[in-house]
């Protein structure tokens, strides 16, 4: 083995280090066991899988994306402000993402700024990276009168289904989160109009208002007076 690798920072669990001079890829598995006992995948794509951004206009308006499956967009260029997504619409206005699936991406399915828009009937499995913990499986950043409905989230390394940022009059409904590591179903921060409706998450959720839902505890309503 090339001993120069000993001078490099040890890769985080489930990550790798590429020695450009020696043209070798060093892998640290999620449990530090032999890579031969794991299924290992390495993306060659440094950007989003499928992304739509506004050109000269301020918004991407009236776009519907239906039925895509996106896998393996796991960039190494990650910061607090950047991570690649399997599927993302930026500055969405009256847009819909429906019946799409994202598996093992840096981030799963997202709208970055959304007004009067929806993510519905989508599934996301194993998306997320500990180097950009604000991402996760299905995320709308700064939603306004927007909805996440009939979605399924499983085993994100970070968050499951959530609105995050500046949120107004948003709803997460008829959705399920299982084994998402940092949080399940959240609208955070949450205005007084946003709500969770008919969601299931056997762990912590976050929203001022909830109805007809099953969860362990609400971070914004620990007394249970605003939900059922």
PDB file of C-alpha atoms in Angstrom, residues 1 36 47 55 68 80 86-87 95-96 98 104-105 115 117 119 122 142 169 199 219 223 225 227:
ATOM      1  CA  UNK A   1       0.000   0.000   0.000  1.00  0.00           C
ATOM      2  CA  UNK A  36     -15.522  -6.885  -0.184  1.00  0.00           C
ATOM      3  CA  UNK A  47     -23.784  17.823 -10.138  1.00  0.00           C
ATOM      4  CA  UNK A  55     -33.029  31.678 -16.877  1.00  0.00           C
ATOM      5  CA  UNK A  68     -38.477   9.793 -13.072  1.00  0.00           C
ATOM      6  CA  UNK A  80     -23.376  23.900   4.086  1.00  0.00           C
ATOM      7  CA  UNK A  86     -31.261  13.664  -7.595  1.00  0.00           C
ATOM      8  CA  UNK A  87     -34.108  15.921  -8.731  1.00  0.00           C
ATOM      9  CA  UNK A  95     -44.875  23.367 -10.342  1.00  0.00           C
ATOM     10  CA  UNK A  96     -45.423  19.679  -9.555  1.00  0.00           C
ATOM     11  CA  UNK A  98     -45.070  13.511  -8.977  1.00  0.00           C
ATOM     12  CA  UNK A 104     -28.879   6.999  -2.704  1.00  0.00           C
ATOM     13  CA  UNK A 105     -28.208  10.553  -3.832  1.00  0.00           C
ATOM     14  CA  UNK A 115     -44.778  28.962  -4.373  1.00  0.00           C
ATOM     15  CA  UNK A 117     -46.221  24.023  -5.839  1.00  0.00           C
ATOM     16  CA  UNK A 119     -44.393  17.170  -4.471  1.00  0.00           C
ATOM     17  CA  UNK A 122     -42.924  10.324  -4.550  1.00  0.00           C
ATOM     18  CA  UNK A 142     -38.783  28.087   1.809  1.00  0.00           C
ATOM     19  CA  UNK A 169     -49.135  28.134   4.664  1.00  0.00           C
ATOM     20  CA  UNK A 199     -48.871  11.537   8.510  1.00  0.00           C
ATOM     21  CA  UNK A 219     -40.990  19.171  18.761  1.00  0.00           C
ATOM     22  CA  UNK A 223     -47.965  19.082  25.317  1.00  0.00           C
ATOM     23  CA  UNK A 225     -52.657  20.610  22.724  1.00  0.00           C
ATOM     24  CA  UNK A 227     -52.736  18.156  17.411  1.00  0.00           C
TER      25      UNK A 227
END
